[in-house]
Amino acid sequence: MILPRTDHPGEFLVFRTTARRRVLALALAVLGTTSLAACTTGPGRDGNRPRASAAPADPAARPDLRRFYGQKLSWRPCGDVQCASLTVPMDYARPGDGRTFVLSLARAATAVKSKRLGSLVLNPGGPGESGVRLVEDGVAEDLGRGVRERFDVVSFDPRGVGRSTPALTCLTGNRAEEEAAVDEAPLLPRTDAERTAALAGARAQAAACRKASGPLLPHVGTDDAARDLDVLRAALGERRLTYVGWSYGTSLGTSYAEQFPRRVRAMVLDGAVDPSLDWRQRVLGQSTGFRDAVEEYAESCADVVGDGCPGASPEEIRALIDRLLERTRQEPLPVDGSEDGLDAGGLVGALSVSMYTPEAQWEGLSEALRAADDGDGTRLAALAAGDEEAPDADAEEDAPDAGGVAEPVSDVPEDNSEAALIAVNCLDVPHPRDPRAYWDALAPAREAAGDYGTSGVTSELVCEDWPAGTQRPHRVDAAGVPPVLVVGTTGDPATPYDEAVSLARQFPGGMLLSFDAPGHTGYGRDACVDRKVEAYLVSLTKVRPGTTCAS
């Protein structure tokens, strides 16, 4: 799951390119799409985790999987990095039926031969974010020298994502269907008519995804992606996996550790998702996190932005945001090039997306809020859409070769992260089938987190009418796994700190590294966090209980 980094200890250290952090933020935003929730009507924190087909102790020994585990990667130049492809079965229960995913891989071969420990596999989050693009964007250069010298840096586009094929899409080619599917619910649908419209829009979106990607939808869950990760480990020639996952990448890592605990060498889970939470707990936790983060923006804007804040005091900033929320509820703000303008949902989305990296985003948010107070919603709309930078008109033409991997078919967008986000989240754990469960959740959500809470609940409606998955909220079961390092940021809005505390306790020998700061995730943002993570990845140095890094 960015900006130029500094070399001053104590200051935020952030990855060099804006793309990864911006895209990660959009993919994780609970408001306006769907949350990272493991959503279900099944058992809660103490529930057991059923699987459709339990993996044997050594799946590589299964005759029907041997051809996948026996693959040799053929790396080839791909711009400034190297690319390859990996074939995995679409259905691990029927690996011989001929249906496969071809995963796109990228590698920065940075290791010094005399010091090399192996490959470091990264997942940037989402679900739905491109690991290939992460490597192409230069993430290896932003890892510490000690990590680069000892590991080649590898990532991949998970099944259904990005350049992997076949890829997910919710685009049907029918303009009327697609327009119906993107109709947004009000922040708080109160009347029967508003709720009927909100449910119809969510169902239209789900129907569009089924129409465009139906055969893929049962096969893009996190457990299957974790099994792909083990095939990748074998293809890389690694006896055990060294892994870093940000945000949703912690879910992928947790699933891997549960299925293959003795194949983990080192695992860093940064911005933790707690698998024991049900859908309401997750929505309330995230929504409260975003509300608190916006409150922190009002309180701390002057410290981060200085004179560029949209108010002279926290009270003035709060008043401005409240004024804009009320104004956009009544009538959308004008947006250049748009007939629809910016409504209250778009405003909440822009605020939420801007809470991921305060040091990189709060200045732009402040400028956008000032413009909106003057009647122009264009900048806020751009933030909500993720358009913090002007698009590169030559990006598609100059895109590096995908290393022999087939490009997505024409009706799959180059960035299909939104479709993947919905598909994976809805599949991983089933949501309630009765719409009343969502309506019943609105009042508690509003009480706990205001507009952020109700928007979080309504965004879950798309999963109400979705193919059922097999996961349930459960505590981690990974007996035999070596100590896992969980990084938790105290002011994290998308993956609240309490989830990191919980996840670290659930792992046998789990370690918690706390980062006392606002924003989402810690590794790559702070020198202290970077040093602790590097020592663990390279030397397996344990982090002592209570260890905290401060921004």
XYZ file of C-alpha atoms in Angstrom:
551
model
C 0.000 0.000 0.000
C 4.215 9.397 -2.402
C 6.592 12.295 -1.929
C 10.294 13.060 -1.827
C 11.796 11.753 1.386
C 14.085 13.761 3.642
C 17.177 12.600 5.427
C 16.535 14.363 8.711
C 15.958 12.012 11.662
C 12.629 12.565 13.347
C 10.925 13.936 10.265
C 8.448 11.955 8.237
C 10.155 9.822 5.598
C 7.834 9.053 2.740
C 8.234 7.174 -0.520
C 9.465 9.071 -3.501
C 6.496 8.939 -5.866
C 3.035 10.255 -5.206
C 1.388 7.445 -7.116
C 1.564 4.611 -4.594
C 0.303 6.523 -1.597
C -2.407 8.297 -3.619
C -3.678 5.122 -5.223
C -3.418 3.211 -1.964
C -5.451 5.876 -0.254
C -8.192 5.696 -2.845
C -8.319 1.932 -2.747
C -8.618 1.894 1.016
C -11.100 4.744 1.494
C -14.132 3.318 3.236
C -16.284 6.253 2.250
C -17.708 6.190 -1.252
C -16.718 2.652 -2.233
C -16.571 -0.157 0.302
C -14.636 -0.753 3.495
C -11.903 -3.207 4.256
C -14.394 -4.911 6.539
C -14.598 -8.627 6.890
C -18.371 -8.504 6.726
C -20.677 -11.324 7.666
C -23.696 -12.550 9.532
C -21.619 -15.406 10.900
C -19.782 -15.873 14.217
C -17.854 -13.040 15.812
C -14.456 -12.770 17.464
C -14.252 -16.370 18.592
C -15.590 -17.830 15.371
C -13.731 -20.591 13.610
C -12.575 -20.104 10.060
C -14.036 -22.604 7.614
C -12.397 -23.059 4.237
C -13.926 -24.492 1.117
C -10.959 -26.835 0.715
C -8.207 -27.022 3.301
C -4.705 -26.891 1.828
C -2.519 -29.919 2.532
C 0.668 -29.471 4.535
C 2.700 -29.359 1.321
C 0.576 -28.444 -1.690
C 3.694 -28.552 -3.855
C 3.593 -32.330 -3.413
C 0.115 -32.623 -4.874
C 0.383 -34.057 -8.376
C -2.255 -31.676 -9.704
C -0.343 -28.635 -8.389
C 3.163 -29.802 -9.262
C 3.233 -28.034 -12.616
C 2.416 -24.704 -10.951
C 4.955 -25.107 -8.153
C 7.600 -26.274 -10.614
C 7.591 -23.083 -12.718
C 10.848 -21.277 -13.446
C 10.537 -17.534 -13.837
C 11.929 -15.971 -17.010
C 12.867 -12.397 -16.125
C 13.270 -9.884 -18.929
C 14.027 -6.145 -19.076
C 10.940 -4.045 -18.405
C 11.846 -0.366 -18.362
C 14.131 0.194 -15.382
C 13.157 -3.104 -13.723
C 12.558 -6.708 -14.740
C 9.243 -8.416 -15.491
C 7.998 -11.980 -15.669
C 4.742 -13.887 -15.427
C 3.468 -16.659 -13.173
C 0.580 -19.015 -13.924
C -1.689 -20.122 -11.069
C -4.888 -22.198 -11.068
C -8.105 -20.229 -11.067
C -9.694 -22.779 -8.725
C -7.342 -24.544 -6.325
C -10.003 -27.176 -5.724
C -9.844 -28.043 -9.458
C -6.370 -27.032 -10.611
C -6.472 -29.339 -13.614
C -9.559 -27.876 -15.259
C -7.496 -25.644 -17.548
C -8.641 -22.308 -16.097
C -5.796 -20.113 -14.863
C -4.745 -16.627 -13.886
C -1.491 -15.285 -15.293
C 0.045 -12.956 -12.725
C 2.262 -10.078 -13.810
C 5.468 -9.770 -11.758
C 8.118 -7.071 -11.400
C 11.539 -7.207 -9.772
C 14.204 -4.692 -8.871
C 17.370 -6.788 -8.702
C 19.117 -4.702 -6.052
C 20.831 -7.327 -3.908
C 24.614 -7.435 -3.705
C 25.622 -10.989 -4.583
C 27.921 -11.452 -1.595
C 25.279 -10.150 0.837
C 22.079 -11.490 -0.750
C 19.536 -13.126 1.567
C 16.845 -13.675 -1.043
C 13.748 -11.919 -2.391
C 11.599 -9.439 -0.477
C 7.984 -9.650 -1.663
C 5.803 -6.548 -1.240
C 2.058 -5.948 -1.454
C 0.927 -2.291 -1.576
C -2.625 -2.889 -0.358
C -6.041 -2.193 -1.750
C -7.255 -4.799 -2.379
C -6.702 -4.032 -6.013
C -3.433 -2.124 -6.057
C -0.748 -2.972 -8.596
C 2.465 -4.349 -7.158
C 4.040 -4.142 -10.607
C 3.447 -0.411 -10.692
C 4.822 -0.130 -7.167
C 8.149 -1.578 -8.304
C 8.126 0.429 -11.549
C 7.590 3.601 -9.517
C 10.885 3.000 -7.726
C 9.876 1.633 -4.348
C 13.198 -0.223 -4.081
C 15.082 3.084 -4.045
C 13.018 4.166 -1.058
C 13.773 1.122 1.047
C 16.825 1.347 3.252
C 20.210 0.515 1.788
C 20.541 -2.428 4.144
C 17.342 -3.940 2.738
C 18.267 -3.265 -0.888
C 21.702 -4.815 -0.570
C 20.345 -8.039 0.885
C 17.138 -8.526 -1.053
C 15.856 -8.289 -4.583
C 12.573 -6.412 -4.362
C 9.614 -8.229 -5.936
C 5.928 -7.524 -6.245
C 3.022 -8.691 -8.372
C -0.455 -7.861 -9.568
C -2.729 -10.264 -7.666
C -5.289 -12.410 -9.458
C -7.817 -10.227 -11.251
C -5.794 -7.047 -10.693
C -3.982 -4.687 -13.061
C -1.936 -6.439 -15.750
C -2.707 -9.922 -14.483
C -5.132 -11.754 -16.726
C -7.989 -12.250 -16.828
C -8.687 -8.988 -15.009
C -11.741 -7.828 -13.123
C -14.004 -5.087 -14.402
C -17.440 -3.741 -13.597
C -17.760 -2.023 -16.984
C -20.415 -3.701 -19.116
C -20.257 -1.542 -22.218
C -23.833 -0.470 -21.520
C -23.816 3.221 -20.648
C -27.252 3.133 -19.009
C -26.255 0.217 -16.769
C -23.035 1.893 -15.744
C -24.676 5.238 -15.006
C -27.300 3.490 -12.865
C -24.567 1.685 -10.983
C -22.743 4.854 -9.940
C -25.718 6.748 -8.540
C -24.631 7.685 -5.028
C -26.741 7.361 -1.892
C -27.203 10.379 0.381
C -25.003 10.444 3.443
C -27.991 9.409 5.533
C -30.892 7.826 3.609
C -33.823 8.488 5.941
C -36.984 7.986 3.907
C -38.236 4.802 2.277
C -37.722 6.431 -1.104
C -34.094 7.354 -0.340
C -33.378 3.860 0.964
C -35.016 2.212 -2.013
C -32.924 4.350 -4.353
C -29.724 3.645 -2.411
C -30.365 -0.098 -2.490
C -31.232 -0.021 -6.193
C -28.002 1.804 -7.004
C -25.931 -0.679 -4.997
C -27.641 -3.638 -6.627
C -27.111 -2.135 -10.073
C -23.394 -1.824 -9.310
C -23.227 -5.440 -8.127
C -25.158 -6.589 -11.201
C -22.767 -4.734 -13.498
C -19.802 -6.448 -11.830
C -21.453 -9.862 -12.165
C -22.247 -9.243 -15.812
C -18.739 -8.102 -16.674
C -16.691 -10.428 -14.418
C -19.070 -13.132 -13.222
C -16.854 -16.206 -13.786
C -13.954 -14.574 -11.918
C -15.804 -13.357 -8.836
C -15.730 -16.618 -6.794
C -11.982 -16.922 -7.324
C -10.450 -13.584 -6.301
C -10.583 -13.944 -2.524
C -7.645 -13.403 -0.211
C -7.149 -17.071 0.681
C -6.633 -17.919 -2.995
C -4.306 -14.934 -3.432
C -2.276 -16.193 -0.458
C -1.924 -19.566 -2.150
C -0.673 -17.735 -5.246
C 1.882 -16.082 -2.991
C 3.203 -19.505 -2.030
C 3.493 -20.517 -5.685
C 5.447 -17.273 -6.205
C 7.711 -18.114 -3.264
C 8.532 -21.453 -4.841
C 9.086 -19.929 -8.289
C 11.506 -17.407 -6.756
C 13.494 -20.318 -5.345
C 12.884 -19.272 -1.751
C 12.514 -21.917 0.958
C 10.766 -19.383 3.174
C 8.985 -16.091 2.429
C 10.169 -12.625 3.439
C 7.199 -10.263 3.072
C 5.993 -6.710 3.692
C 2.303 -5.896 3.310
C 0.691 -2.520 3.796
C -2.980 -2.195 4.805
C -4.950 -4.843 2.857
C -1.544 -6.430 2.336
C -1.738 -7.328 6.033
C -4.840 -9.412 5.294
C -2.959 -11.197 2.524
C 0.012 -11.770 4.812
C -2.181 -13.022 7.655
C -3.878 -15.508 5.340
C -0.490 -16.724 4.121
C 0.767 -17.153 7.683
C -2.337 -19.163 8.574
C -2.075 -21.469 5.582
C 1.735 -21.745 5.433
C 3.051 -20.827 8.900
C 6.318 -22.749 8.572
C 7.143 -21.139 5.238
C 7.465 -17.646 6.734
C 10.958 -16.278 7.311
C 9.976 -12.701 8.200
C 6.677 -10.859 7.821
C 5.905 -7.154 8.352
C 2.223 -6.215 8.500
C 1.845 -2.422 8.455
C -1.582 -0.815 8.881
C -3.197 -3.940 10.252
C -6.612 -5.352 9.401
C -7.993 -7.376 12.322
C -9.661 -10.525 10.929
C -11.749 -10.970 14.068
C -14.001 -7.944 13.402
C -17.436 -8.270 11.836
C -18.731 -5.812 9.280
C -20.359 -3.403 11.712
C -17.326 -3.289 13.979
C -15.087 -2.584 11.023
C -17.280 0.166 9.602
C -17.601 1.872 12.977
C -13.870 1.643 13.608
C -12.902 3.114 10.244
C -15.592 5.769 10.249
C -14.614 6.931 13.715
C -10.998 6.930 12.559
C -11.761 9.232 9.645
C -13.859 11.560 11.798
C -11.068 11.763 14.391
C -8.482 12.337 11.659
C -10.431 15.304 10.290
C -10.669 16.643 13.819
C -6.894 16.239 14.114
C -6.526 18.159 10.851
C -8.434 21.067 12.353
C -6.328 20.943 15.520
C -2.920 20.441 13.901
C -3.226 22.151 10.533
C -1.129 25.134 11.645
C 1.705 22.828 12.746
C 1.795 21.009 9.393
C 0.659 23.636 6.874
C 1.454 26.906 8.611
C -0.192 30.033 7.177
C -1.853 28.016 4.402
C -4.607 26.671 6.665
C -8.187 27.595 5.688
C -8.821 29.127 9.095
C -6.899 30.994 11.773
C -7.890 28.528 14.499
C -9.238 24.997 14.874
C -12.668 26.463 15.520
C -12.612 28.375 12.229
C -11.558 25.253 10.295
C -14.325 23.161 11.915
C -16.856 25.870 11.142
C -15.745 25.979 7.503
C -16.095 22.202 7.095
C -19.521 22.219 8.769
C -20.598 25.111 6.551
C -19.497 23.268 3.420
C -21.251 20.055 4.492
C -24.506 21.900 4.997
C -24.102 23.816 1.744
C -23.382 20.694 -0.341
C -26.348 18.865 1.201
C -28.562 21.585 -0.217
C -26.873 22.003 -3.591
C -23.632 20.673 -5.131
C -20.745 23.055 -5.534
C -19.805 23.916 -9.126
C -16.942 21.854 -10.567
C -15.155 22.775 -13.780
C -16.020 20.334 -16.542
C -18.773 18.613 -14.575
C -22.520 18.935 -14.766
C -23.018 17.202 -11.409
C -20.744 19.251 -9.180
C -19.526 18.263 -5.716
C -22.173 16.994 -3.305
C -21.860 16.202 0.411
C -20.718 12.668 -0.311
C -17.938 13.979 -2.523
C -16.882 16.416 0.188
C -16.700 13.647 2.791
C -14.712 11.563 0.310
C -12.232 14.368 -0.343
C -11.735 14.924 3.377
C -11.235 11.206 4.008
C -8.786 10.597 1.174
C -6.723 13.534 2.447
C -6.156 11.951 5.853
C -3.688 9.268 4.714
C -0.447 11.278 4.675
C -0.929 14.642 6.400
C 2.600 15.795 5.602
C 1.883 15.306 1.897
C -1.823 16.066 1.602
C -2.983 18.651 4.117
C -1.605 21.626 2.206
C -3.554 20.654 -0.911
C -6.672 19.994 1.142
C -6.385 23.427 2.744
C -6.184 25.115 -0.657
C -9.180 23.104 -1.876
C -11.268 24.028 1.177
C -10.517 27.726 0.720
C -11.564 27.517 -2.924
C -14.743 25.649 -1.974
C -15.629 28.317 0.580
C -15.420 30.771 -2.315
C -17.867 28.631 -4.273
C -15.539 26.461 -6.404
C -15.577 22.713 -5.720
C -13.137 21.786 -8.504
C -10.117 21.132 -6.301
C -12.091 19.117 -3.758
C -13.612 17.055 -6.562
C -10.104 16.359 -7.864
C -9.011 15.197 -4.411
C -12.033 12.933 -4.099
C -11.236 11.414 -7.497
C -7.534 11.041 -6.714
C -6.465 13.551 -9.342
C -3.780 15.228 -7.262
C -1.494 15.346 -10.278
C -2.261 16.120 -13.897
C -2.423 12.877 -15.886
C 0.482 12.108 -18.153
C -0.843 12.101 -21.701
C 2.054 9.901 -22.819
C 1.793 7.409 -19.927
C 0.006 4.716 -21.891
C 2.249 5.057 -24.929
C 5.428 4.980 -22.850
C 4.363 2.264 -20.411
C 7.091 -0.351 -19.925
C 6.696 -3.768 -21.490
C 4.706 -6.083 -19.244
C 7.223 -8.850 -19.687
C 5.220 -11.061 -21.997
C 2.008 -10.799 -19.991
C -1.057 -10.158 -22.119
C -2.466 -6.681 -21.767
C -6.020 -6.385 -20.374
C -8.804 -6.658 -22.897
C -10.203 -3.386 -24.140
C -13.162 -3.226 -21.760
C -10.936 -3.582 -18.670
C -9.518 -0.207 -17.578
C -5.788 0.092 -17.000
C -6.555 0.790 -13.339
C -9.227 -1.674 -12.246
C -8.600 -1.190 -8.533
C -12.178 -0.131 -7.766
C -13.643 -3.310 -9.268
C -11.067 -5.425 -7.435
C -11.710 -3.577 -4.186
C -15.399 -4.387 -4.332
C -14.949 -7.958 -5.541
C -12.402 -8.989 -2.923
C -14.058 -7.259 0.021
C -17.491 -8.597 -0.795
C -16.208 -12.129 -1.366
C -13.869 -12.455 1.581
C -16.722 -12.604 4.105
C -20.426 -12.465 3.194
C -22.481 -9.417 4.137
C -26.025 -9.497 5.479
C -28.563 -10.371 2.810
C -31.373 -8.444 4.485
C -31.224 -4.673 3.767
C -32.706 -4.010 7.212
C -29.325 -4.922 8.735
C -27.812 -1.884 7.009
C -30.643 0.435 7.953
C -30.397 -0.761 11.578
C -26.693 0.120 11.546
C -27.238 3.726 10.419
C -28.252 5.224 13.778
C -25.343 3.724 15.765
C -22.957 4.737 12.998
C -24.257 8.287 12.979
C -23.948 8.515 16.754
C -20.394 7.158 16.687
C -18.995 8.973 13.652
C -21.560 11.339 12.143
C -21.535 11.632 8.349
C -18.479 9.398 8.117
C -20.381 6.612 9.876
C -23.536 6.730 7.785
C -21.564 7.009 4.554
C -19.524 3.996 5.641
C -22.659 1.927 6.179
C -24.311 2.845 2.872
C -21.096 2.063 0.994
C -21.432 -1.531 2.210
C -24.747 -2.002 0.404
C -23.025 -3.182 -2.792
C -22.073 -6.397 -0.960
C -25.687 -7.165 -0.001
C -26.299 -8.911 -3.322
C -22.977 -10.633 -3.975
C -21.673 -14.189 -4.431
C -21.115 -15.688 -0.993
C -17.600 -16.381 0.252
C -16.447 -18.836 2.891
C -14.477 -16.699 5.345
C -15.864 -15.616 8.697
C -14.519 -13.271 11.370
C -11.953 -15.304 13.259
C -8.889 -15.013 15.418
C -5.574 -15.795 13.781
C -4.677 -19.479 13.699
C -1.003 -19.692 12.684
C 0.662 -22.150 15.029
C 4.333 -22.541 14.174
C 4.789 -19.169 12.482
C 7.942 -17.261 13.551
C 7.538 -13.844 15.226
C 5.558 -11.491 12.960
C 6.109 -7.723 13.175
C 2.942 -5.604 13.183
C 3.305 -1.839 12.683
C 0.478 0.332 14.024
C 0.108 4.091 13.586
C -1.762 5.664 16.490
C -3.703 8.129 14.310
C -4.381 5.763 11.402
C -7.880 6.482 10.031
C -8.248 3.533 7.649
C -6.781 0.764 9.791
C -7.216 2.009 13.364
C -4.406 1.429 15.830
C -6.509 -0.873 17.995
C -6.547 -3.362 15.117
C -2.752 -3.481 15.079
C -2.694 -4.079 18.833
C -5.221 -6.883 18.440
C -3.506 -8.515 15.457
C -0.100 -8.549 17.161
C -1.636 -10.295 20.166
C -3.310 -12.896 17.965
C -0.047 -14.054 16.391
C 2.026 -16.449 18.493
C 5.068 -14.378 19.413
C 3.611 -11.387 17.558
C 5.458 -8.074 17.977
C 3.931 -4.578 17.885
C 5.856 -1.508 16.721
C 3.854 1.647 17.435
C 4.218 4.834 15.412
C 2.833 7.827 17.307
C 1.594 9.998 14.447
C -1.443 10.764 12.311
C -1.853 9.167 8.897
C -2.002 5.695 7.382
C 0.827 3.145 7.907
C 4.336 3.793 9.183
C 7.050 1.997 7.216
C 8.470 4.460 4.719
C 7.287 7.521 6.648
C 9.588 7.667 9.662
C 13.305 7.010 10.170
C 12.799 5.241 13.485
C 10.178 2.872 12.049
C 12.393 2.231 9.019
C 15.355 1.244 11.204
C 13.324 -1.192 13.303
C 11.730 -2.800 10.248
C 15.070 -3.080 8.439
C 16.760 -4.726 11.425
C 13.937 -7.253 11.588
C 13.907 -8.008 7.859
C 17.680 -8.355 7.593
C 18.722 -9.851 10.934
C 15.384 -11.009 12.376
C 15.975 -8.626 15.278
C 12.979 -8.706 17.580
C 11.119 -5.564 18.611
C 10.689 -5.290 22.352
C 7.194 -4.909 23.846
C 6.161 -1.277 24.169
C 8.514 0.009 21.457
C 7.216 3.309 20.056
C 8.517 5.664 17.389
C 7.331 9.282 17.490
C 7.010 11.595 14.492
